[in-house]
Short mmCIF file of C-alpha atoms in Angstrom, two decimals:
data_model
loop_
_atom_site.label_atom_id
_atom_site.label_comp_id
_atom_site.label_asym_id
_atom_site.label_seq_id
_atom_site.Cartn_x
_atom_site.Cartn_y
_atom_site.Cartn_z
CA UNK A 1 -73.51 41.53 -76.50
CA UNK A 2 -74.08 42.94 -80.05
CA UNK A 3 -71.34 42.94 -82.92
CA UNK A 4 -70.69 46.44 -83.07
CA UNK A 5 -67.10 47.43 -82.66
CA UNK A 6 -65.70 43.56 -83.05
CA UNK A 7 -63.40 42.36 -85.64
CA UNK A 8 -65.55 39.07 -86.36
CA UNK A 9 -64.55 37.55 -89.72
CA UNK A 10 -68.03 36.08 -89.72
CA UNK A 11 -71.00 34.76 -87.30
CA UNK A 12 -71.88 31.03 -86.84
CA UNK A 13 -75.44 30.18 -85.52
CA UNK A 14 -74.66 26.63 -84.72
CA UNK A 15 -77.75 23.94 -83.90
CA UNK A 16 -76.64 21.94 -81.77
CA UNK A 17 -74.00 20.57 -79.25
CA UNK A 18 -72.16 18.85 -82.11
CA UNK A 19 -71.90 22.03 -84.19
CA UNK A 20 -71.20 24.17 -81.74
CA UNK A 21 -67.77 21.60 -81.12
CA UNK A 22 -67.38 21.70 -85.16
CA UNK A 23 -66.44 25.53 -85.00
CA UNK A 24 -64.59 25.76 -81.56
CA UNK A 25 -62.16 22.41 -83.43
CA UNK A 26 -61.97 24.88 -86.55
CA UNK A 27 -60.81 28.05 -84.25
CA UNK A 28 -58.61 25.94 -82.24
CA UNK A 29 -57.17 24.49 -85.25
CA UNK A 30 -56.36 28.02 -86.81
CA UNK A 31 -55.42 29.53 -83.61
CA UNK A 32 -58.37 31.78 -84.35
CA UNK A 33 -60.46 33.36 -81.52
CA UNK A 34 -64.32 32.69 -80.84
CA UNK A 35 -66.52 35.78 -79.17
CA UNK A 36 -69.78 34.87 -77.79
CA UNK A 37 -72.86 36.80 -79.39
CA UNK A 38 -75.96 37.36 -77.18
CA UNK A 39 -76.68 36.33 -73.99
CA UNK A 40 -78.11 39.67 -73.20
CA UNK A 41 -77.33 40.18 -69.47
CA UNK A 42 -76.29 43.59 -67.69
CA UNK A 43 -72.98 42.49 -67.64
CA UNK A 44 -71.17 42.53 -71.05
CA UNK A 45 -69.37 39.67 -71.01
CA UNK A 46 -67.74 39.09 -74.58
CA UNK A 47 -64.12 40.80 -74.98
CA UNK A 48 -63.35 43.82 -76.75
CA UNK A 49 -60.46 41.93 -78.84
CA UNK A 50 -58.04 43.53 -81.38
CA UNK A 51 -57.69 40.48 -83.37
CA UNK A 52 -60.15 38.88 -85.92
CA UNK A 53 -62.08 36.12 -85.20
CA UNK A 54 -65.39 34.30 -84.75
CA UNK A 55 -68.66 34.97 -83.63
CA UNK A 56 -70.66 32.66 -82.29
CA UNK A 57 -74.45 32.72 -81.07
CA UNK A 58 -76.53 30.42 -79.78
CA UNK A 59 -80.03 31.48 -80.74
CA UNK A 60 -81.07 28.41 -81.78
CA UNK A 61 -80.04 25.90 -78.89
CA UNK A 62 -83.56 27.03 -76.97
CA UNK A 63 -85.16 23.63 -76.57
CA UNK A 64 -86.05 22.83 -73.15
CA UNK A 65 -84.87 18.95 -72.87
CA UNK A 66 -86.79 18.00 -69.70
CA UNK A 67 -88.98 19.47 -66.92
CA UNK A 68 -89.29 17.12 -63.70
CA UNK A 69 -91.81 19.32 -61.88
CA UNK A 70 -92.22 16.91 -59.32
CA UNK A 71 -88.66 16.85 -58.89
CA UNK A 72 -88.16 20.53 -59.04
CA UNK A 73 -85.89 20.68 -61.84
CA UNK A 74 -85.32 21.83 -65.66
CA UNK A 75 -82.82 20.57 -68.17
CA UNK A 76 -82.76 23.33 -71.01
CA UNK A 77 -80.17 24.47 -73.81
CA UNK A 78 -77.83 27.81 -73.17
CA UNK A 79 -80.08 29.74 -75.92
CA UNK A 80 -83.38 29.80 -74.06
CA UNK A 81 -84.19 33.05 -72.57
CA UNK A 82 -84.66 33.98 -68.81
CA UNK A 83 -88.55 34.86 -69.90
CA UNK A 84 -89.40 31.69 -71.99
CA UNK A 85 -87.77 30.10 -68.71
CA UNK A 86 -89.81 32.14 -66.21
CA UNK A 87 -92.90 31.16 -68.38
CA UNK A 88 -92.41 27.44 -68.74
CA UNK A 89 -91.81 27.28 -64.85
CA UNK A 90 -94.44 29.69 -64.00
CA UNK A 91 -97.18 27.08 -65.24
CA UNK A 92 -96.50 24.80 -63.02
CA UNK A 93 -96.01 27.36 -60.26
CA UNK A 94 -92.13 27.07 -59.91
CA UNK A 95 -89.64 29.80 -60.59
CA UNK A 96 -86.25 30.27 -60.69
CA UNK A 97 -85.43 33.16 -57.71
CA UNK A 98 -82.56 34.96 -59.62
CA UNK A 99 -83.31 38.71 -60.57
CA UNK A 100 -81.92 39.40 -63.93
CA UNK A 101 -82.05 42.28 -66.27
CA UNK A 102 -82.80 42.19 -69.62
CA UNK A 103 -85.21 38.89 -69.17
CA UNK A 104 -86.00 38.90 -72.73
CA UNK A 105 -82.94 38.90 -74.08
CA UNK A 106 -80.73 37.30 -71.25
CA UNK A 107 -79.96 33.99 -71.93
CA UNK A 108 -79.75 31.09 -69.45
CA UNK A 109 -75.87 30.38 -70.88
CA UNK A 110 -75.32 34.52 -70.48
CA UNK A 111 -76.70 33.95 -67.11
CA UNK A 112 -74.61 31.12 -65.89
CA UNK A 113 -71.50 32.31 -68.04
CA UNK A 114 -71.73 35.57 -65.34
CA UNK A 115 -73.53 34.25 -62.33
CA UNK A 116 -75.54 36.91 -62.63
CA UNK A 117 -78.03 37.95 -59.38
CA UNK A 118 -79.70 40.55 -58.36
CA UNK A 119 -81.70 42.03 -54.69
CA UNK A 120 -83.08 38.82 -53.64
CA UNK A 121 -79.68 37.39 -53.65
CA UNK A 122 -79.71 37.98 -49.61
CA UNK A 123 -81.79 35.05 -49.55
CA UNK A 124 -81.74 33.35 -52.72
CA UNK A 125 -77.93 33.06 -53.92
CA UNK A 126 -76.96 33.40 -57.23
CA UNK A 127 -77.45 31.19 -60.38
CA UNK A 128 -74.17 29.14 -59.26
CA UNK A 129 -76.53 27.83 -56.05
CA UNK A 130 -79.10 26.24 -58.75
CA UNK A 131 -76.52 25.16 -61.73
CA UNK A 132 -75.99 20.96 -60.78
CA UNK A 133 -75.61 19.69 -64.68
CA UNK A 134 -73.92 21.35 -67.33
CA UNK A 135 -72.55 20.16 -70.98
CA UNK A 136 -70.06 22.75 -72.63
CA UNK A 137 -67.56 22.44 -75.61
CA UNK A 138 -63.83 23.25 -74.47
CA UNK A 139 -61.39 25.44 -76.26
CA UNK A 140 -60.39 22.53 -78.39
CA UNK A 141 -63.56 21.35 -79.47
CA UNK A 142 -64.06 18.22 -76.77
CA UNK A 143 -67.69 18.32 -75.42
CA UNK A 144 -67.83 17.41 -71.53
CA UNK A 145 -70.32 17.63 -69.13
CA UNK A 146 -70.28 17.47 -64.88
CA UNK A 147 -73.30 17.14 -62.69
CA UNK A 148 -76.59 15.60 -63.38
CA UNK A 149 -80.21 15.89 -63.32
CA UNK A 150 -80.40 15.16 -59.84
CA UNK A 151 -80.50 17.47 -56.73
CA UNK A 152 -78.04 15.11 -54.55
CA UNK A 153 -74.89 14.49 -57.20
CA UNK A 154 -71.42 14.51 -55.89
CA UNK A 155 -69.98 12.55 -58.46
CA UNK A 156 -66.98 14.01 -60.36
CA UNK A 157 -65.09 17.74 -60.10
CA UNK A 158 -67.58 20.23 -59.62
CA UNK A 159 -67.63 21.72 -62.89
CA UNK A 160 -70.98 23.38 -62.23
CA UNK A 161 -69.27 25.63 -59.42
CA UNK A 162 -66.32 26.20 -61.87
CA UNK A 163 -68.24 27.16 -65.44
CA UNK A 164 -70.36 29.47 -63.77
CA UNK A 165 -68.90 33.24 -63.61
CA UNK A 166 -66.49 31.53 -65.94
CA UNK A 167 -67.48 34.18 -68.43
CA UNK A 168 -66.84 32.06 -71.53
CA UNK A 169 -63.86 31.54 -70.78
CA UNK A 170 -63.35 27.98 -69.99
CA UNK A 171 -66.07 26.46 -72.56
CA UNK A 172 -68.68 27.11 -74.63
CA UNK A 173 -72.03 26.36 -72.23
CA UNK A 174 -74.39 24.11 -74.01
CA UNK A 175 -76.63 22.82 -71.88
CA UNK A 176 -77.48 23.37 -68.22
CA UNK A 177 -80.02 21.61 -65.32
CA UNK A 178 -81.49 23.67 -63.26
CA UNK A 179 -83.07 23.27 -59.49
CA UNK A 180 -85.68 25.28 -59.46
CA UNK A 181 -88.28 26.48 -56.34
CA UNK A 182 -91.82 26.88 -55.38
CA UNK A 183 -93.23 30.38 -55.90
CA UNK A 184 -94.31 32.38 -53.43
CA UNK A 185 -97.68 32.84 -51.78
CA UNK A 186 -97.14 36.07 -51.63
CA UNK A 187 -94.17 39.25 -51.08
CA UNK A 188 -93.80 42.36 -49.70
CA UNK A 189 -91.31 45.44 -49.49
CA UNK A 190 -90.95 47.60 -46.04
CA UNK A 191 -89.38 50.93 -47.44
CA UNK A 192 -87.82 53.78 -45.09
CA UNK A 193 -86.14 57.36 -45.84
CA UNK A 194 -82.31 57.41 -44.43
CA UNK A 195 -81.55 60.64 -43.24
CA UNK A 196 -77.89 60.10 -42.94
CA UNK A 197 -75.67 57.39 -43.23
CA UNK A 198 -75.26 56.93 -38.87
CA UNK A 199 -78.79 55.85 -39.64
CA UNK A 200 -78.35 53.66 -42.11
CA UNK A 201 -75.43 51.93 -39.88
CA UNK A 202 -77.95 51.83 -37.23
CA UNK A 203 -80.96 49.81 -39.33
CA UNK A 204 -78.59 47.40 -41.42
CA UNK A 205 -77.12 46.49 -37.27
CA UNK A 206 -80.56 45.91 -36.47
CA UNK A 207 -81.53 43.88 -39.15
CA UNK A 208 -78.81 41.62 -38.51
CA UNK A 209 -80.67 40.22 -35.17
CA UNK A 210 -83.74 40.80 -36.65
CA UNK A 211 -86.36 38.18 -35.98
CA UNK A 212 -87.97 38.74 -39.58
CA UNK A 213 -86.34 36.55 -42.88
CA UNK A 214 -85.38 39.08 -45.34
CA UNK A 215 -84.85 38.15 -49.16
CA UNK A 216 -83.68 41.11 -49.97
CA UNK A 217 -81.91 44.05 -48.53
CA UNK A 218 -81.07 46.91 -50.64
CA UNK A 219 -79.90 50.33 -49.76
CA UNK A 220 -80.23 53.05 -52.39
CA UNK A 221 -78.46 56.82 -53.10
CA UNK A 222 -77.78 59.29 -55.24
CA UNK A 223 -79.63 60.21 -58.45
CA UNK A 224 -80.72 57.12 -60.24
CA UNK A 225 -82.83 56.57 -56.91
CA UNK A 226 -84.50 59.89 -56.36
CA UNK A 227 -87.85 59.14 -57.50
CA UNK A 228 -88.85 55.73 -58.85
CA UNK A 229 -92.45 53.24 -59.10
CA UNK A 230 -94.99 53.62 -56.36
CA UNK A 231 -92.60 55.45 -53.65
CA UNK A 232 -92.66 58.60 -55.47
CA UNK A 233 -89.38 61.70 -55.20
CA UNK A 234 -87.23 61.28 -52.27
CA UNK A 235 -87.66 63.72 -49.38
CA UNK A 236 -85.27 66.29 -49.34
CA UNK A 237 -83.59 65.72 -45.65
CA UNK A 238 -82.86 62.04 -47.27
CA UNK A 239 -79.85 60.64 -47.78
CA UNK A 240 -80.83 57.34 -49.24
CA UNK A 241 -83.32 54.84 -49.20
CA UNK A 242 -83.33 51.38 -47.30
CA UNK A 243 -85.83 48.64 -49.10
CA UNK A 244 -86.59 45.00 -47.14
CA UNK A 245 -88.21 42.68 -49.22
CA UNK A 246 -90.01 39.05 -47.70
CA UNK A 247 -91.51 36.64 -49.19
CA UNK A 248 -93.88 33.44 -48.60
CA UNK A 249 -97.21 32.33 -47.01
CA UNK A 250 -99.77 35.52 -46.15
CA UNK A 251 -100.05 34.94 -42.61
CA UNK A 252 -96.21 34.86 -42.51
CA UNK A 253 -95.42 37.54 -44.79
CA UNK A 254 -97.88 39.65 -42.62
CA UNK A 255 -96.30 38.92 -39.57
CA UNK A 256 -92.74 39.74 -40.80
CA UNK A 257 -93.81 43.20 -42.49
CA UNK A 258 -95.44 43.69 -39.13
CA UNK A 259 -92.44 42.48 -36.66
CA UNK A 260 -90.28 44.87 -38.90
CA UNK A 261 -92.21 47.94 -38.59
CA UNK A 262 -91.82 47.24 -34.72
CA UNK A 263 -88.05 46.92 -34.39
CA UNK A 264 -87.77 50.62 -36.99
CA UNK A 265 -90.02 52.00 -34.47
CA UNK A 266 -87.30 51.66 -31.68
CA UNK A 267 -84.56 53.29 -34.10
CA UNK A 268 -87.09 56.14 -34.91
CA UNK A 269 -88.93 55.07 -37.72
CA UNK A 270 -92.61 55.77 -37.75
CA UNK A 271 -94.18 55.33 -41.11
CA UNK A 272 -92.41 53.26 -43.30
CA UNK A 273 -93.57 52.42 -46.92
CA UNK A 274 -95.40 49.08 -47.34
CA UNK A 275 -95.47 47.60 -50.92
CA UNK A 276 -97.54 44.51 -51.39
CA UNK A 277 -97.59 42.04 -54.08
CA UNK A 278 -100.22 43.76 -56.71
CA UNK A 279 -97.25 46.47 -56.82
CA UNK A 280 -93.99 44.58 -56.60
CA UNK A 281 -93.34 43.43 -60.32
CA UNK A 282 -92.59 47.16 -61.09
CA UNK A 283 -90.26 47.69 -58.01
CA UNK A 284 -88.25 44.11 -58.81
CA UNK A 285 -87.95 45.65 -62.53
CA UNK A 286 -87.04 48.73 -61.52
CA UNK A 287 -84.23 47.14 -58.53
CA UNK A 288 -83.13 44.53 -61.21
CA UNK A 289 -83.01 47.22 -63.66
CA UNK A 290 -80.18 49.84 -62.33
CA UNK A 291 -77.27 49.83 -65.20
CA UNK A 292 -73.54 50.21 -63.26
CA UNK A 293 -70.32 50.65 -64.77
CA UNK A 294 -68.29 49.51 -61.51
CA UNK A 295 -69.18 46.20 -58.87
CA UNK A 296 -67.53 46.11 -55.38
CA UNK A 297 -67.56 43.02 -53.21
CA UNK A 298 -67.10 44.36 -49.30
CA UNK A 299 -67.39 42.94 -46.08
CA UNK A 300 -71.26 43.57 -45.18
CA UNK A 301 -70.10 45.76 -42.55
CA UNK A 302 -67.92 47.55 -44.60
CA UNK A 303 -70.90 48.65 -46.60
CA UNK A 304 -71.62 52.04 -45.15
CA UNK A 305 -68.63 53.55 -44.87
CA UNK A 306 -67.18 52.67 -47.97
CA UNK A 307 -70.74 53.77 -49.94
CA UNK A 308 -70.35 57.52 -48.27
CA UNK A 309 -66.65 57.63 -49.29
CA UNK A 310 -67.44 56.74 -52.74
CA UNK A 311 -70.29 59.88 -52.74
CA UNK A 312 -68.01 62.02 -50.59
CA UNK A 313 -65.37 61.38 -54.35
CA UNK A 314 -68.36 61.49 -56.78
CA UNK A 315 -70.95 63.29 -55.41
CA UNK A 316 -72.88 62.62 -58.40
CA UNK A 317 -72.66 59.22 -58.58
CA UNK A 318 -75.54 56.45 -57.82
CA UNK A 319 -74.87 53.34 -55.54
CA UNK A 320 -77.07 50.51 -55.10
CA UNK A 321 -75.93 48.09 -52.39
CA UNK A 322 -77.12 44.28 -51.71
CA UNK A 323 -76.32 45.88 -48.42
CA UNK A 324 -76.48 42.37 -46.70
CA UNK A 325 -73.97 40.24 -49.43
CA UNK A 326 -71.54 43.57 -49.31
CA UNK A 327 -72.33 43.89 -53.32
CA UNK A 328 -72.31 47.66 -54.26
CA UNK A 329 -72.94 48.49 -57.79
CA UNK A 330 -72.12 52.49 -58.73
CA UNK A 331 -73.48 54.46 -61.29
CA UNK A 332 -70.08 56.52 -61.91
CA UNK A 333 -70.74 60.25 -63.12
CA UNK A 334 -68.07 60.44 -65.00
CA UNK A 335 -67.05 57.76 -67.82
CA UNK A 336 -63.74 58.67 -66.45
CA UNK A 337 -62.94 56.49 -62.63
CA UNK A 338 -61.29 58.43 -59.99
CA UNK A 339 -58.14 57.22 -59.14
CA UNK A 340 -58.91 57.67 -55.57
CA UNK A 341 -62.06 55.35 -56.26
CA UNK A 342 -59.70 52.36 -56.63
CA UNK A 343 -57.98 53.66 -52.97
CA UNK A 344 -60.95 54.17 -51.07
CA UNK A 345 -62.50 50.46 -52.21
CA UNK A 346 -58.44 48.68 -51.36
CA UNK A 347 -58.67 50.80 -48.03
CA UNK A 348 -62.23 49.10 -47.12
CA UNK A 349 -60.38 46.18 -48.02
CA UNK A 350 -63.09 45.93 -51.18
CA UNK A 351 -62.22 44.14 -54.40
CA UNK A 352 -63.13 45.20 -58.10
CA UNK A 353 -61.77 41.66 -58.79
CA UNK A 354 -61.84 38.82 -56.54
CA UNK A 355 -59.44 36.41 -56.35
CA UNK A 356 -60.24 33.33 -54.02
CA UNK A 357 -56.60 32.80 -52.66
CA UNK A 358 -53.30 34.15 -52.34
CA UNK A 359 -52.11 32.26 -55.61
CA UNK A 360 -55.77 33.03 -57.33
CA UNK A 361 -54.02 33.91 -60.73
CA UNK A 362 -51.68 31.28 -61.32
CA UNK A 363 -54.70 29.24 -60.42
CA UNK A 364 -56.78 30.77 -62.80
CA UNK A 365 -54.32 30.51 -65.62
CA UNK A 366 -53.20 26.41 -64.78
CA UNK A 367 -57.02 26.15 -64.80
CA UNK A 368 -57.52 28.53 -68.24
CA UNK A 369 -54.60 26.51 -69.97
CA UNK A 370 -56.29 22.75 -68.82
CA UNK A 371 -59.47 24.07 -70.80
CA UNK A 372 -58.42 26.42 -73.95
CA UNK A 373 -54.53 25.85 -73.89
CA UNK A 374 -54.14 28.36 -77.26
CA UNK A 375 -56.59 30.84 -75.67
CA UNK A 376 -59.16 31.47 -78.35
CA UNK A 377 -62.42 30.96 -75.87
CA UNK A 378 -63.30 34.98 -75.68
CA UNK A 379 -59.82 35.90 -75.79
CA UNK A 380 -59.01 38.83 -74.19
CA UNK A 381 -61.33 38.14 -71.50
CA UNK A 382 -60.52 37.47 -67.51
CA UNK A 383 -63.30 35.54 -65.32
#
């Protein structure tokens, strides 16, 4: 996030782990809040407070620590960006699979401090599935740290699982290992025109028994979609668009593009799009890249119906859906959200907010109070 509209009574740039600790102690001490700066991921995850207090970046924690590349893992400071990352692992052919926007400016810290993902989380998971070491400053200045640099750790609370999507709420991330994964051979995108949503129903069923491994499964409408890279404008008697990604060896890769185009050809597909790798980097940008204001989480199944209520309310609006995690992102049309938007997603059984059990806020707040007991981590703020 950028400074604009916050009250900051000034910006600290800290070096390291140790100064980062010296400023949350100071806050903590004064009772004065401390807003993360940067991070640079699609979703904005600094507070919009009404109170004064302290911003803090951390451009310059962007050493990488250690690289095991035979082990398949990277121990790097929160600063580093998502492309200096992608770069260091890309020269010893490794990657991390997590689409992110912004790669330039997105931070791994922003990253983790959102669990951000993108299309190929179908296969791939988000950045919580890769986070097993972390070091962090609390909301009283105490560095601690869970996990290790090893794959197989169980020792300790699982404070990986709990920091990430944390939004900086719990601590100040430091420090992360990552695991990190081969890259592809090669990748591929199957593409088909939906004419109406029965049909859409109808493919997404079929892909479920589908003898093919998808790693991504996105279904695009409205107007954000209507032309983009390679594909060119959508046809007319279109409703949406339905994109299958794969990945891996050649032979395999071939085979599942291949198998798909089969089982569409039962449903009454005949020509769907193929995108191979020479073409792809534009059409993962250009997935990754969709800015929404709103994020449901649905039952997969729920998918469907729930994305041609939400056009039937706002017929401008655009929806992409991770159609197979039940992750729909909208593209309101309006800055202003329909009441009956909040209806339709409770009567789909959706949630704009997640809560993981009956008791999810007290839980959240018992767990906010063990970590920043006067509140001034990104006050304001809800993970």
């Amino acid at each position: 996030m950028t400074t604009h509209n916050l009250p900051l009574t000034e910006t600290i740039t800290p070096a390291d782990q140790a100064e980062v600790a010296d400023a949350v102690r100071d806050a903590y001490r004064a009772g004065t809040p401390v807003y993360p700066i940067g991070g640079g991921t699609s979703l904005d995850y600094g507070a919009r407070p009404t109170e004064p207090g302290v911003g803090l970046s951390l451009a310059k924690l962007n050493r990488v620590i250690d690289h095991a590349a035979q082990d398949m893992t990277i121990t790097l400071e929160a600063g580093v960006t998502m492309a200096e990352l992608a770069e260091r692992l890309a020269a010893e052919r490794q990657r991390l699979p997590i689409d992110v926007q912004l790669v330039r400016l997105a931070t791994v810290g922003g990253v983790v401090a959102t669990n951000s993902s993108g299309p190929r989380r179908y296969a791939h998971g988000t950045i919580r599935d890769y986070l097993i070491g972390v070091s962090a400053v609390d909301g009283r200045g105490t560095a601690f740290s869970g996990g290790g640099r090893v794959v197989k750790n169980a020792a300790g609370y699982n404070l990986c699982r709990l920091m990430a999507g944390s939004l900086g709420t719990l601590g100040v991330i430091t420090q992360v290992t990552l695991m990190v994964r081969p890259m592809p051979e090669t990748s591929a995108l199957v593409i088909c025109e939906v004419p109406d949503f029965d049909s859409a129903e109808r493919l997404l069923a079929r892909l479920v028994h589908t003898q093919t491994l998808p790693v991504a499964v996105e279904l695009l409408a409205g107007p954000a979609w209507q032309e983009g890279p390679v594909m060119g404008p959508m046809l007319e008697s279109s409703t949406a668009r339905l994109l299958v990604g794969f990945e891996g060896g050649e032979a395999e890769v071939e085979w599942m593009v291949g198998q798909l185009r089969n089982e569409w050809r039962d449903l009454g597909v005949a020509s769907p799009l193929i995108v191979l790798a020479a073409e792809l980097g534009l059409m993962w940008d250009w997935l990754t890249g969709f800015s929404a204001g709103l994020q449901i989480n649905v039952l997969p199944g729920a998918t469907v119906g729930l994305i041609e209520t939400l056009l039937r309310l706002d017929p401008g609006a655009s929806i992409q859906a991770h159609a197979g995690n039940g992750v729909i992102l909208v593209q309101l049309s309006s800055s202003e959200m329909p009441p009956t938007i909040s209806s339709a997603v409770a009567n789909a059984g959706g949630k704009m907010v997640v809560l993981s059990c009956p008791d999810g806020a007290a839980v959240i707040r018992a767990i906010k109070d063990r970590f920043d007991p006067k509140g001034v981590l990104n006050r304001g703020r809800t993970a």
